[in-house]
Amino acid sequence: MAEQQTFNVAIVGATGAVGQKIKQILEDKNFPVKQLKLLSSARSAGKEETFHGEKIIVEEAAPESFEDVDIALFSAGGSISKKLAPEAVKRGAVVVDNTSAYRMDKDVPLVVPEVNSEDIASHQGIIANPNCSTIQMVAALKPLKDAFGIGKIIVSTYQAVSGAGNEAVDELYEQSRDYLEGKEVTAEVLPVKGDKKHFPIAFNALPQIDVFEDNGFTFEEMKMINETKKIMHDDALNVAATCVRLPFAVSHAESVYIELDQEDLSVEDFRKTLKEADGVVLQDNPQEQEYPTPQSAQGKEEVFVGRIRKDLDNPKGFHLWVVSDNLLKGAAWNTVQIAQTLVERDWLKK
Amino acid sequence: MAEQQTFNVAIVGATGAVGQKIKQILEDKNFPVKQLKLLSSARSAGKEETFHGEKIIVEEAAPESFEDVDIALFSAGGSISKKLAPEAVKRGAVVVDNTSAYRMDKDVPLVVPEVNSEDIASHQGIIANPNCSTIQMVAALKPLKDAFGIGKIIVSTYQAVSGAGNEAVDELYEQSRDYLEGKEVTAEVLPVKGDKKHFPIAFNALPQIDVFEDNGFTFEEMKMINETKKIMHDDALNVAATCVRLPFAVSHAESVYIELDQEDLSVEDFRKTLKEADGVVLQDNPQEQEYPTPQSAQGKEEVFVGRIRKDLDNPKGFHLWVVSDNLLKGAAWNTVQIAQTLVERDWLKK
């Protein structure tokens, strides 16, 4: 047997919630790593981490960090990606970027491997990982779109605080403790760290994820709308989103309404198609109260679908409930899947 | 000045979450009560309550309890209403029923006073209070329907646990404490007390409110669909709902998509109409992060509307976010409003 090719891999944002998950998955999946570099801000540099039992010291990310790196997995915020991803590419690395920095760039493939892995082939050095709430929705809808055609999507999300980082999770738990003890609750992180006002998330719901655009939609909502069209290769697809932050740590849920191109389909047609879909798990038996929840999906790689119903008025309309771990399929796992595809299909060369 | 007419009022389910709020509102609004009777199950009978500073002993509800009662406000579950509301009517009382027992009965008006108070006039002794999640939605949409016409409604709800009673609120807080202390979490009440399985609500989301119907929708979802058509007097109206229980105690939020009968309307047209609407408060300034949340609406009578956006694809489509205290406008306050209308318009006589 030929010796397996191995690669120098860097994780940028290695101490963050998603960076930690990426390292774990590279280990769990036995990704062919020759050497792993863990990169972070100056503040986290010097921390000691382990990978396959070996110690690795976290280093401050700099342009020179990417010398000899084959694959760089970025998850440290858009401004870091904008600054350092081109430096990594210049030094010969292929970047899988988990921020919104390059997603809508026409030269950058935006990829959910179960949906459009072929797009990776045309990369110019950077491949973008979509927004977490987009990934799980397109993973669930693509097999349905291929089978039945989809013309319209209206989604309302139920999103976990970990999408806003570890700080937001700490804030949720601290506020929850204070609330239960009858203490005053203070808000400093959510809905958006850098925005003007902050509101409590504990025992509440905030209809704002990311900042507002001029059209009244939030940036998160526009990400879902624009990224879905790009990944699906369908600019004519109608997509609308309302994104809401909720008081749980992990997994996003989505109430999705779709209009198909054809009538006369049944819930069973949907179930059959989703049962055979890659990366999707059907959990849909109302009589046995079987449906996915944020807690039931936590820690799992797949996208879970339940509550499938035919609209009572529109014969082309269907409703479904889509849940997935936002840190895994929504971020770390999808990132590693892209890296796996790069390696397996020999697409690392530009 | 003529002496104000006063009435003998009974609250059935007086010790429950909604019953307690009804008593509070009758007091706060100086409802013209001659004598107040507090009725409950045998288990809660004997409890001492106060009303305008006077002691009232809670009595077990029985057919004879309604002798000399003018207005009976029922909020003790459907089976109690089915058993005792006809007994109250037989004895000359007018019943305002806060359960689902009579809502779809064609001889029973289903009323949100801001929307269809005129329907009260034709009552045969029983007037039904709609489901909490229906009330706030129709209160927000009726002025828009009158102004612009609405043909289609798709709603996804974000509902508080108090809709499932005090026990569910206790469960949320107990589970939250256990979760934060790293203890095992047990579930015995939600999603539905009498259903087969129970799941944790703390730091989770449950896409089931009430039991499942054969069509895959839950009874809560069918209530929103059928009650909206009845209150709006529009059987041709398309309505679809997905109802989700979330980990906060009070106020339901709703992500609502509507399709109007006309194009070319703007967000400002919506704001103008809602600003003038009875019982509705506009909270919609994205640039200042102004929008309602469950916590901001708690303890308030009105229905709050924000996040108004024009759909990016359909010129007749609009999105909005509707929040209201489910125990007040969604239950107790709407019940007392109906009673006020009965008295003010002299509609007590059948």
XYZ file of C-alpha atoms in Angstrom:
700
model
C 0.000 0.000 0.000
C 1.304 3.429 -0.943
C 2.148 5.717 1.928
C -0.677 8.192 2.507
C 0.144 11.772 1.565
C 0.114 14.122 4.583
C -0.282 17.894 4.802
C 0.798 20.842 6.879
C -2.377 22.316 8.314
C -2.907 25.610 10.149
C -5.942 26.603 12.209
C -6.365 30.374 12.526
C -8.479 31.227 15.550
C -7.421 27.976 17.181
C -8.525 28.918 20.695
C -12.053 30.002 19.717
C -15.201 27.868 19.938
C -15.026 26.782 16.290
C -11.208 26.503 16.172
C -11.301 24.068 19.080
C -13.944 21.968 17.326
C -11.886 21.943 14.104
C -8.841 20.592 15.959
C -11.015 17.920 17.603
C -12.502 16.831 14.281
C -9.097 16.694 12.518
C -8.071 14.318 15.301
C -11.313 12.272 15.375
C -11.399 11.843 11.597
C -7.673 11.081 11.355
C -7.187 13.865 8.831
C -3.787 13.305 7.136
C -1.897 15.986 9.071
C 1.899 16.156 8.753
C 2.231 19.138 11.061
C -0.494 21.171 12.769
C -0.001 24.874 13.437
C -2.320 26.578 15.907
C -2.587 30.323 15.316
C -4.399 32.993 17.295
C -4.348 36.625 18.368
C -1.423 37.904 20.463
C -3.645 37.578 23.533
C -4.050 33.786 23.234
C -0.551 33.035 21.879
C 1.565 30.893 24.176
C -1.324 28.656 25.276
C -0.547 24.967 25.280
C -2.808 22.606 23.335
C -2.556 18.921 22.449
C -3.146 17.124 19.141
C -2.986 13.330 18.929
C -1.317 13.422 22.350
C 1.403 15.871 21.337
C 1.866 19.337 22.756
C 1.459 22.318 20.450
C 2.116 25.911 21.546
C -0.363 28.417 20.075
C 1.434 31.083 18.003
C 0.398 34.592 17.067
C -0.908 34.601 13.480
C 1.284 36.603 11.085
C 1.920 36.518 7.313
C 5.044 34.394 7.843
C 3.041 31.817 9.818
C 1.866 30.358 6.508
C 5.271 29.404 5.053
C 5.068 25.691 4.159
C 1.387 25.476 5.133
C -0.699 23.420 2.662
C -4.167 24.017 4.115
C -5.160 26.957 6.336
C -8.518 26.789 8.122
C -9.592 30.322 9.122
C -12.108 30.963 11.878
C -10.987 34.154 13.619
C -13.383 36.794 12.297
C -13.732 38.605 8.999
C -11.021 41.244 9.530
C -8.346 38.602 10.260
C -9.383 36.663 7.149
C -9.247 39.803 5.028
C -5.750 40.555 6.289
C -4.170 37.112 6.435
C -5.962 34.825 3.951
C -4.258 36.524 0.944
C -0.920 36.177 2.745
C -1.548 32.458 3.210
C -2.519 32.047 -0.444
C 0.563 34.016 -1.551
C 2.692 31.452 0.313
C 1.015 28.519 -1.412
C -1.635 27.509 1.108
C -5.241 26.793 0.200
C -7.540 28.636 2.600
C -10.902 27.374 3.849
C -12.441 30.489 5.361
C -15.208 30.259 7.939
C -15.998 34.001 8.003
C -18.216 36.131 5.775
C -15.193 37.988 4.292
C -15.084 36.233 0.908
C -18.399 34.381 0.684
C -20.019 36.594 -1.944
C -16.764 37.106 -3.919
C -17.436 35.712 -7.391
C -13.996 34.072 -7.568
C -14.510 32.240 -4.275
C -16.512 28.998 -4.208
C -19.034 28.873 -1.347
C -19.406 25.228 -0.455
C -21.513 22.734 1.442
C -19.928 19.468 0.279
C -23.205 17.495 0.130
C -24.651 20.254 -2.070
C -21.976 21.667 -4.390
C -18.599 19.996 -3.804
C -17.791 20.310 -7.530
C -17.483 24.089 -7.042
C -14.284 23.493 -5.047
C -12.436 22.514 -8.237
C -12.453 26.087 -9.541
C -10.970 27.717 -6.446
C -8.274 30.409 -6.741
C -6.781 29.695 -3.316
C -9.748 30.521 -1.081
C -12.892 28.440 -0.487
C -15.551 29.940 1.744
C -17.554 28.086 4.358
C -21.141 29.435 4.406
C -22.918 30.927 7.381
C -24.054 28.297 9.918
C -27.774 28.925 9.453
C -27.391 28.710 5.671
C -25.445 25.434 5.703
C -28.058 23.362 7.500
C -30.909 24.777 5.444
C -29.323 24.118 2.043
C -28.182 20.644 3.161
C -31.811 19.783 3.926
C -33.326 21.531 0.898
C -30.913 20.585 -1.897
C -32.138 16.969 -2.246
C -35.721 18.280 -2.280
C -34.829 20.929 -4.869
C -33.181 18.313 -7.078
C -36.174 15.990 -6.786
C -39.113 18.399 -6.909
C -37.833 21.905 -7.727
C -38.056 24.765 -5.227
C -39.082 28.292 -6.238
C -39.564 29.981 -2.881
C -38.147 29.645 0.648
C -39.358 31.496 3.751
C -37.374 30.704 6.895
C -37.643 31.809 10.525
C -34.652 30.770 12.625
C -34.204 29.732 16.252
C -30.457 30.303 16.751
C -28.097 29.338 19.545
C -25.911 31.906 21.300
C -22.673 30.051 20.504
C -23.005 31.488 17.018
C -21.910 34.758 18.650
C -18.862 33.116 20.271
C -17.784 31.838 23.683
C -18.389 35.225 25.288
C -22.069 35.057 24.357
C -22.401 31.577 25.877
C -20.801 32.827 29.088
C -23.214 35.770 29.073
C -26.235 33.467 28.664
C -25.243 31.306 31.627
C -24.246 34.233 33.838
C -27.504 36.077 33.098
C -29.491 32.880 33.700
C -27.852 32.393 37.116
C -28.436 36.039 38.073
C -32.053 35.897 36.918
C -32.775 32.712 38.896
C -31.197 34.232 41.998
C -33.272 37.391 41.618
C -30.201 39.527 40.895
C -30.025 42.287 38.320
C -29.149 41.019 34.858
C -26.582 42.911 32.788
C -26.089 42.617 29.014
C -22.807 43.496 27.303
C -22.405 41.062 24.399
C -25.700 40.179 22.674
C -27.335 40.767 20.307
C -24.131 42.081 18.638
C -20.906 42.830 20.506
C -20.076 45.947 18.524
C -23.589 47.396 18.226
C -24.944 50.321 20.275
C -27.391 48.547 22.558
C -27.346 45.233 24.389
C -30.311 43.263 25.693
C -30.591 40.237 27.990
C -30.775 36.897 26.203
C -31.523 34.745 29.286
C -35.245 33.850 29.307
C -35.766 36.086 26.284
C -35.627 36.117 22.455
C -33.777 38.740 20.391
C -34.915 39.331 16.788
C -31.506 40.642 15.776
C -28.472 38.619 14.661
C -25.629 40.744 13.305
C -26.167 44.420 12.400
C -29.059 45.949 10.463
C -28.763 46.709 6.750
C -30.486 49.700 5.151
C -33.326 47.507 3.840
C -34.386 46.569 7.395
C -33.036 43.023 7.164
C -30.097 42.089 9.372
C -26.774 41.046 7.863
C -27.454 37.485 9.102
C -30.763 37.452 7.208
C -29.075 38.770 4.052
C -26.373 36.108 4.410
C -29.029 33.393 4.406
C -30.739 34.961 1.389
C -27.648 35.611 -0.758
C -25.614 32.561 0.208
C -28.510 30.180 -0.454
C -28.861 31.495 -4.021
C -25.095 31.230 -4.612
C -24.732 27.687 -3.222
C -27.845 26.511 -5.094
C -26.657 28.243 -8.326
C -30.109 29.798 -8.635
C -30.369 33.583 -8.679
C -34.088 33.351 -9.446
C -34.792 31.462 -6.210
C -36.965 33.522 -3.844
C -35.556 33.462 -0.316
C -36.675 35.386 2.773
C -35.330 35.025 6.304
C -36.089 36.229 9.820
C -33.257 35.417 12.236
C -33.799 35.233 15.993
C -31.301 34.590 18.799
C -32.561 32.340 21.588
C -31.414 31.282 25.054
C -29.684 27.985 24.379
C -25.984 27.388 23.771
C -25.790 24.997 20.828
C -27.692 24.072 17.629
C -29.753 26.221 15.338
C -33.342 25.271 14.497
C -35.275 26.571 11.490
C -38.955 26.696 10.606
C -38.883 26.493 6.815
C -41.700 26.976 4.316
C -41.007 26.066 0.689
C -42.961 26.208 -2.537
C -42.160 23.460 -5.012
C -42.360 23.574 -8.790
C -44.905 20.733 -8.770
C -48.157 19.758 -7.063
C -49.463 16.400 -5.871
C -46.470 15.495 -3.730
C -46.987 13.929 -0.330
C -45.190 14.034 2.995
C -44.086 10.470 2.231
C -42.374 11.660 -0.990
C -40.449 14.153 1.143
C -39.519 11.550 3.732
C -38.325 9.101 1.092
C -36.101 11.733 -0.556
C -34.638 12.952 2.733
C -34.020 9.402 3.985
C -31.674 8.841 1.042
C -29.976 12.248 1.315
C -26.319 12.538 2.217
C -25.673 14.097 5.628
C -29.369 14.381 6.475
C -31.224 12.381 9.151
C -35.010 12.159 9.060
C -36.595 12.424 12.540
C -40.246 12.750 11.709
C -42.911 10.734 13.440
C -45.495 13.024 15.005
C -47.535 10.192 16.497
C -44.465 9.139 18.504
C -43.469 12.785 19.191
C -40.303 12.288 17.145
C -38.739 15.525 15.932
C -35.306 17.069 16.341
C -34.559 19.699 19.004
C -31.423 21.786 19.609
C -30.442 19.465 22.464
C -31.010 16.250 20.492
C -28.805 17.517 17.632
C -25.967 18.776 19.829
C -22.644 17.044 19.200
C -23.852 15.382 15.992
C -22.523 15.978 12.479
C -25.760 15.583 10.551
C -28.648 17.864 9.698
C -31.908 16.653 11.253
C -35.320 17.186 9.654
C -38.784 16.716 11.140
C -42.289 18.254 11.326
C -42.793 17.774 7.578
C -46.288 18.952 6.634
C -48.059 19.736 3.432
C -49.494 23.259 3.385
C -53.262 23.186 3.856
C -53.915 25.805 1.165
C -51.134 25.743 -1.440
C -50.719 22.314 -3.110
C -47.082 23.240 -3.860
C -46.332 24.328 -0.269
C -44.550 22.335 2.431
C -43.334 23.091 5.950
C -40.368 21.542 7.719
C -38.210 21.908 10.836
C -34.440 21.708 10.354
C -31.973 21.383 13.245
C -28.191 21.004 13.339
C -25.226 21.659 15.630
C -24.129 25.150 14.551
C -20.540 24.562 15.698
C -20.187 21.249 13.812
C -22.089 21.045 10.499
C -22.657 24.797 10.755
C -18.931 25.533 11.055
C -16.111 23.160 12.062
C -17.343 19.965 10.413
C -18.279 21.655 7.132
C -14.815 23.314 7.106
C -13.050 19.984 7.598
C -15.324 18.347 4.992
C -14.140 20.938 2.470
C -10.509 20.226 3.419
C -11.165 16.471 3.073
C -12.641 17.022 -0.387
C -9.623 19.130 -1.415
C -7.315 16.292 -0.408
C -9.355 13.315 -1.627
C -10.071 14.805 -5.056
C -6.589 16.228 -5.413
C -7.904 19.786 -5.778
C -5.266 21.500 -3.625
C -3.422 22.835 -6.665
C -4.829 26.080 -7.990
C -74.986 61.347 38.123
C -76.793 58.012 37.908
C -75.458 55.236 40.061
C -73.263 52.887 38.026
C -74.747 49.450 37.436
C -72.697 46.675 39.070
C -72.526 42.948 38.367
C -71.957 39.654 40.113
C -68.835 38.185 38.551
C -67.364 34.694 38.905
C -63.847 33.581 37.956
C -63.594 29.843 37.285
C -59.991 28.677 37.664
C -59.318 31.578 40.020
C -56.077 30.172 41.440
C -54.437 29.465 38.058
C -51.970 31.738 36.239
C -54.663 33.353 34.077
C -57.347 33.407 36.804
C -55.024 35.365 39.064
C -54.344 37.889 36.292
C -58.085 38.260 35.612
C -58.729 39.115 39.263
C -55.869 41.640 39.196
C -57.191 43.319 36.037
C -60.786 43.508 37.346
C -59.309 45.362 40.300
C -56.903 47.579 38.323
C -59.566 48.579 35.789
C -62.233 49.138 38.441
C -64.585 46.745 36.676
C -68.115 47.351 38.089
C -68.179 44.284 40.354
C -71.042 43.932 42.857
C -69.795 40.618 44.229
C -66.820 38.524 43.089
C -66.926 34.750 43.348
C -63.657 32.828 43.067
C -64.159 29.240 41.912
C -61.665 26.418 41.554
C -61.168 22.673 41.770
C -61.748 20.916 45.108
C -57.956 20.909 45.601
C -57.639 24.717 45.670
C -60.981 25.448 47.403
C -60.629 27.080 50.809
C -57.690 29.297 49.793
C -57.973 32.891 50.893
C -57.659 35.648 48.306
C -58.222 39.399 48.420
C -60.095 41.723 46.046
C -60.118 45.500 46.600
C -58.786 44.771 50.086
C -61.546 42.335 51.029
C -61.061 38.668 51.792
C -62.659 36.108 49.500
C -62.553 32.364 50.169
C -62.105 30.265 47.031
C -65.004 27.837 46.533
C -65.219 24.579 44.635
C -66.922 25.195 41.276
C -70.306 23.437 40.953
C -73.476 24.053 38.909
C -75.082 25.878 41.853
C -72.110 28.251 42.094
C -73.609 30.251 39.235
C -76.913 31.202 40.874
C -77.168 35.018 40.675
C -73.931 35.317 38.681
C -74.158 37.834 35.807
C -70.765 37.242 34.183
C -68.674 34.079 34.511
C -65.072 34.172 33.310
C -63.840 30.610 32.671
C -60.161 29.712 32.607
C -59.880 26.241 34.106
C -59.361 23.961 31.107
C -61.645 22.690 28.364
C -63.292 19.859 30.302
C -64.420 22.180 33.112
C -65.840 24.631 30.566
C -67.684 21.847 28.774
C -69.218 20.696 32.050
C -69.965 23.977 33.800
C -70.388 26.724 31.178
C -73.846 25.398 30.129
C -74.807 25.249 33.817
C -73.798 28.894 34.219
C -75.762 29.904 31.122
C -78.807 27.927 32.314
C -78.740 30.035 35.501
C -78.645 33.315 33.549
C -74.922 34.085 33.474
C -73.054 35.151 30.351
C -69.858 33.116 30.023
C -66.559 34.384 28.615
C -64.621 31.171 28.050
C -60.837 31.201 27.812
C -60.505 27.532 26.743
C -60.735 25.906 23.318
C -64.005 24.124 24.235
C -66.424 26.347 22.294
C -64.185 28.423 20.024
C -65.129 26.743 16.762
C -68.827 26.328 17.720
C -70.799 28.263 15.096
C -73.167 29.681 17.716
C -70.321 31.037 19.821
C -68.671 34.349 18.904
C -64.856 34.197 19.014
C -63.725 37.687 19.890
C -60.741 39.999 20.008
C -62.445 43.291 20.864
C -60.160 45.465 18.681
C -60.961 43.163 15.757
C -64.567 41.962 15.917
C -66.348 43.308 19.004
C -69.627 43.502 17.042
C -69.738 39.695 17.026
C -70.444 39.759 20.759
C -73.953 41.089 20.109
C -75.129 37.763 18.691
C -74.006 35.600 21.602
C -76.235 32.835 22.953
C -74.742 32.930 26.440
C -71.150 31.952 25.674
C -68.427 34.110 24.113
C -65.079 32.464 23.445
C -61.676 34.026 24.031
C -59.273 32.923 21.265
C -55.998 31.113 21.745
C -53.207 33.395 23.016
C -51.036 33.081 19.928
C -54.033 33.843 17.691
C -55.122 36.948 19.610
C -51.893 38.888 19.238
C -51.524 37.975 15.565
C -55.031 39.055 14.538
C -54.777 42.232 16.641
C -51.679 43.206 14.643
C -52.956 42.027 11.253
C -56.576 43.224 11.276
C -55.745 46.916 10.688
C -53.397 45.869 7.865
C -56.069 43.583 6.379
C -58.628 46.398 6.491
C -56.202 48.830 4.863
C -54.440 46.666 2.283
C -56.148 43.253 2.145
C -54.362 40.063 3.229
C -54.626 36.812 1.269
C -51.968 34.666 2.925
C -50.356 34.371 6.372
C -47.400 32.165 7.304
C -46.418 32.341 10.971
C -43.667 30.725 13.047
C -44.123 31.228 16.775
C -41.735 31.688 19.698
C -43.978 30.818 22.655
C -43.484 31.189 26.402
C -43.887 28.247 28.780
C -46.560 29.994 30.874
C -48.951 29.106 28.058
C -48.736 25.573 29.466
C -49.532 26.750 33.006
C -47.714 27.430 36.267
C -46.352 23.882 36.404
C -44.498 24.433 33.145
C -42.939 27.658 34.434
C -41.782 25.835 37.565
C -40.332 23.102 35.356
C -38.410 25.631 33.240
C -36.798 27.253 36.280
C -36.071 23.958 38.042
C -34.500 22.468 34.914
C -32.493 25.662 34.346
C -31.096 25.510 37.903
C -30.247 21.817 37.569
C -28.595 22.371 34.192
C -26.460 25.257 35.481
C -25.386 23.177 38.483
C -24.450 20.264 36.238
C -27.216 18.069 37.664
C -29.372 15.701 35.653
C -32.414 17.420 34.153
C -35.798 15.695 34.327
C -38.862 16.529 32.214
C -42.409 15.710 33.319
C -44.636 18.523 32.026
C -43.575 19.859 28.612
C -44.215 19.754 25.738
C -47.703 18.488 26.755
C -48.605 17.252 30.238
C -50.821 14.420 29.042
C -48.732 13.271 26.065
C -46.503 10.181 26.014
C -43.040 11.741 26.043
C -41.537 14.730 27.802
C -38.423 16.665 26.827
C -36.356 19.318 28.617
C -37.310 22.908 27.785
C -34.418 24.611 29.635
C -31.800 25.736 27.081
C -33.792 24.005 24.348
C -36.671 24.534 21.863
C -39.604 22.146 21.431
C -41.485 22.185 18.100
C -44.636 20.824 19.704
C -47.404 22.772 21.465
C -50.468 20.698 22.281
C -51.002 17.238 20.736
C -50.536 16.216 17.108
C -53.472 16.009 14.720
C -53.637 13.417 11.940
C -52.507 15.969 9.336
C -49.138 16.431 11.083
C -50.004 19.863 12.453
C -50.355 20.262 16.207
C -53.658 21.285 17.762
C -52.057 24.667 18.632
C -51.167 25.206 14.977
C -54.699 24.269 13.876
C -56.122 26.653 16.481
C -54.129 29.526 14.950
C -55.255 28.538 11.453
C -58.965 28.018 12.152
C -59.469 30.747 14.734
C -57.807 33.389 12.539
C -60.239 32.641 9.706
C -63.241 32.752 12.072
C -62.233 36.017 13.798
C -61.384 37.665 10.461
C -64.648 36.359 8.904
C -62.619 35.102 5.948
C -62.722 31.380 5.170
C -60.717 31.969 1.997
C -57.763 33.387 3.923
C -54.693 31.141 3.619
C -53.076 30.582 7.030
C -50.202 28.287 7.999
C -48.535 28.036 11.412
C -45.532 26.362 13.036
C -45.669 26.625 16.834
C -42.563 26.265 18.978
C -42.182 26.320 22.775
C -39.144 28.206 24.079
C -37.341 28.656 27.404
C -38.819 31.893 28.683
C -41.746 32.339 31.057
C -43.861 35.125 29.581
C -44.829 36.653 26.191
C -45.215 35.002 22.835
C -43.308 36.291 19.805
C -44.257 35.593 16.198
C -42.386 35.841 12.914
C -45.178 36.602 10.463
C -45.089 36.686 6.652
C -48.136 38.075 4.867
C -49.146 38.545 1.259
C -51.322 41.571 0.587
C -53.927 42.044 -2.111
C -51.986 45.015 -3.517
C -48.456 45.925 -4.566
C -46.463 49.157 -4.227
C -46.916 49.536 -0.491
C -43.991 50.594 1.656
C -42.805 49.879 5.183
C -43.892 53.438 6.010
C -47.478 52.638 4.903
C -47.417 49.733 7.361
C -46.002 51.847 10.166
C -48.577 54.575 9.628
C -51.471 52.104 9.732
C -50.158 50.311 12.816
C -49.447 53.582 14.650
C -53.152 54.420 14.450
C -54.340 50.910 15.347
C -56.199 50.268 18.574
C -54.266 48.152 21.095
C -51.127 47.995 18.930
C -47.793 49.675 19.683
C -45.254 50.157 16.912
C -41.661 49.467 18.056
C -39.780 49.520 14.815
C -36.573 51.437 14.347
C -33.816 49.094 13.184
C -31.131 51.795 13.132
C -31.729 52.326 16.859
C -32.140 48.569 17.487
C -35.767 49.160 18.485
C -37.929 46.063 18.320
C -40.097 44.236 20.855
C -38.845 41.197 22.785
C -40.682 38.845 25.151
C -39.131 40.644 28.137
C -39.955 44.144 26.881
C -43.619 43.178 26.361
C -44.056 41.431 29.708
C -46.681 43.010 31.976
C -48.068 45.200 29.179
C -51.571 45.062 27.688
C -50.724 45.958 24.115
C -49.530 44.025 21.101
C -46.074 45.198 19.967
C -44.939 45.134 16.334
C -41.461 45.591 14.887
C -39.037 44.278 12.249
C -41.381 45.344 9.432
C -39.744 44.566 6.092
C -40.917 44.378 2.528
C -40.183 41.003 0.940
C -37.258 41.250 -1.481
C -38.941 39.109 -4.149
C -42.712 39.395 -3.860
C -43.998 42.996 -4.163
C -47.096 41.951 -2.170
C -45.070 40.278 0.618
C -44.211 41.737 4.025
C -42.533 40.386 7.155
C -43.181 41.445 10.729
C -42.408 40.473 14.322
C -45.334 40.508 16.762
C -44.900 40.228 20.547
C -47.394 40.342 23.408
C -47.802 39.165 27.001
C -49.571 35.815 26.549
C -51.148 35.990 30.011
C -52.544 39.523 29.492
C -53.651 40.347 25.915
C -53.317 36.633 25.119
C -55.700 35.628 27.914
C -56.745 37.633 30.986
C -56.886 41.121 29.473
C -58.739 40.007 26.332
C -61.241 38.148 28.575
C -61.882 41.250 30.687
C -62.100 43.399 27.525
C -64.916 41.146 26.306
C -66.661 41.482 29.674
C -66.228 45.274 29.532
C -67.770 45.350 26.053
C -70.725 43.232 27.249
C -71.381 45.733 30.013
C -70.655 48.981 28.155
C -72.758 48.085 25.123
C -75.499 46.513 27.202
C -75.111 43.155 25.471
C -75.451 40.976 28.583
C -79.020 39.995 27.697
C -79.205 37.081 25.281
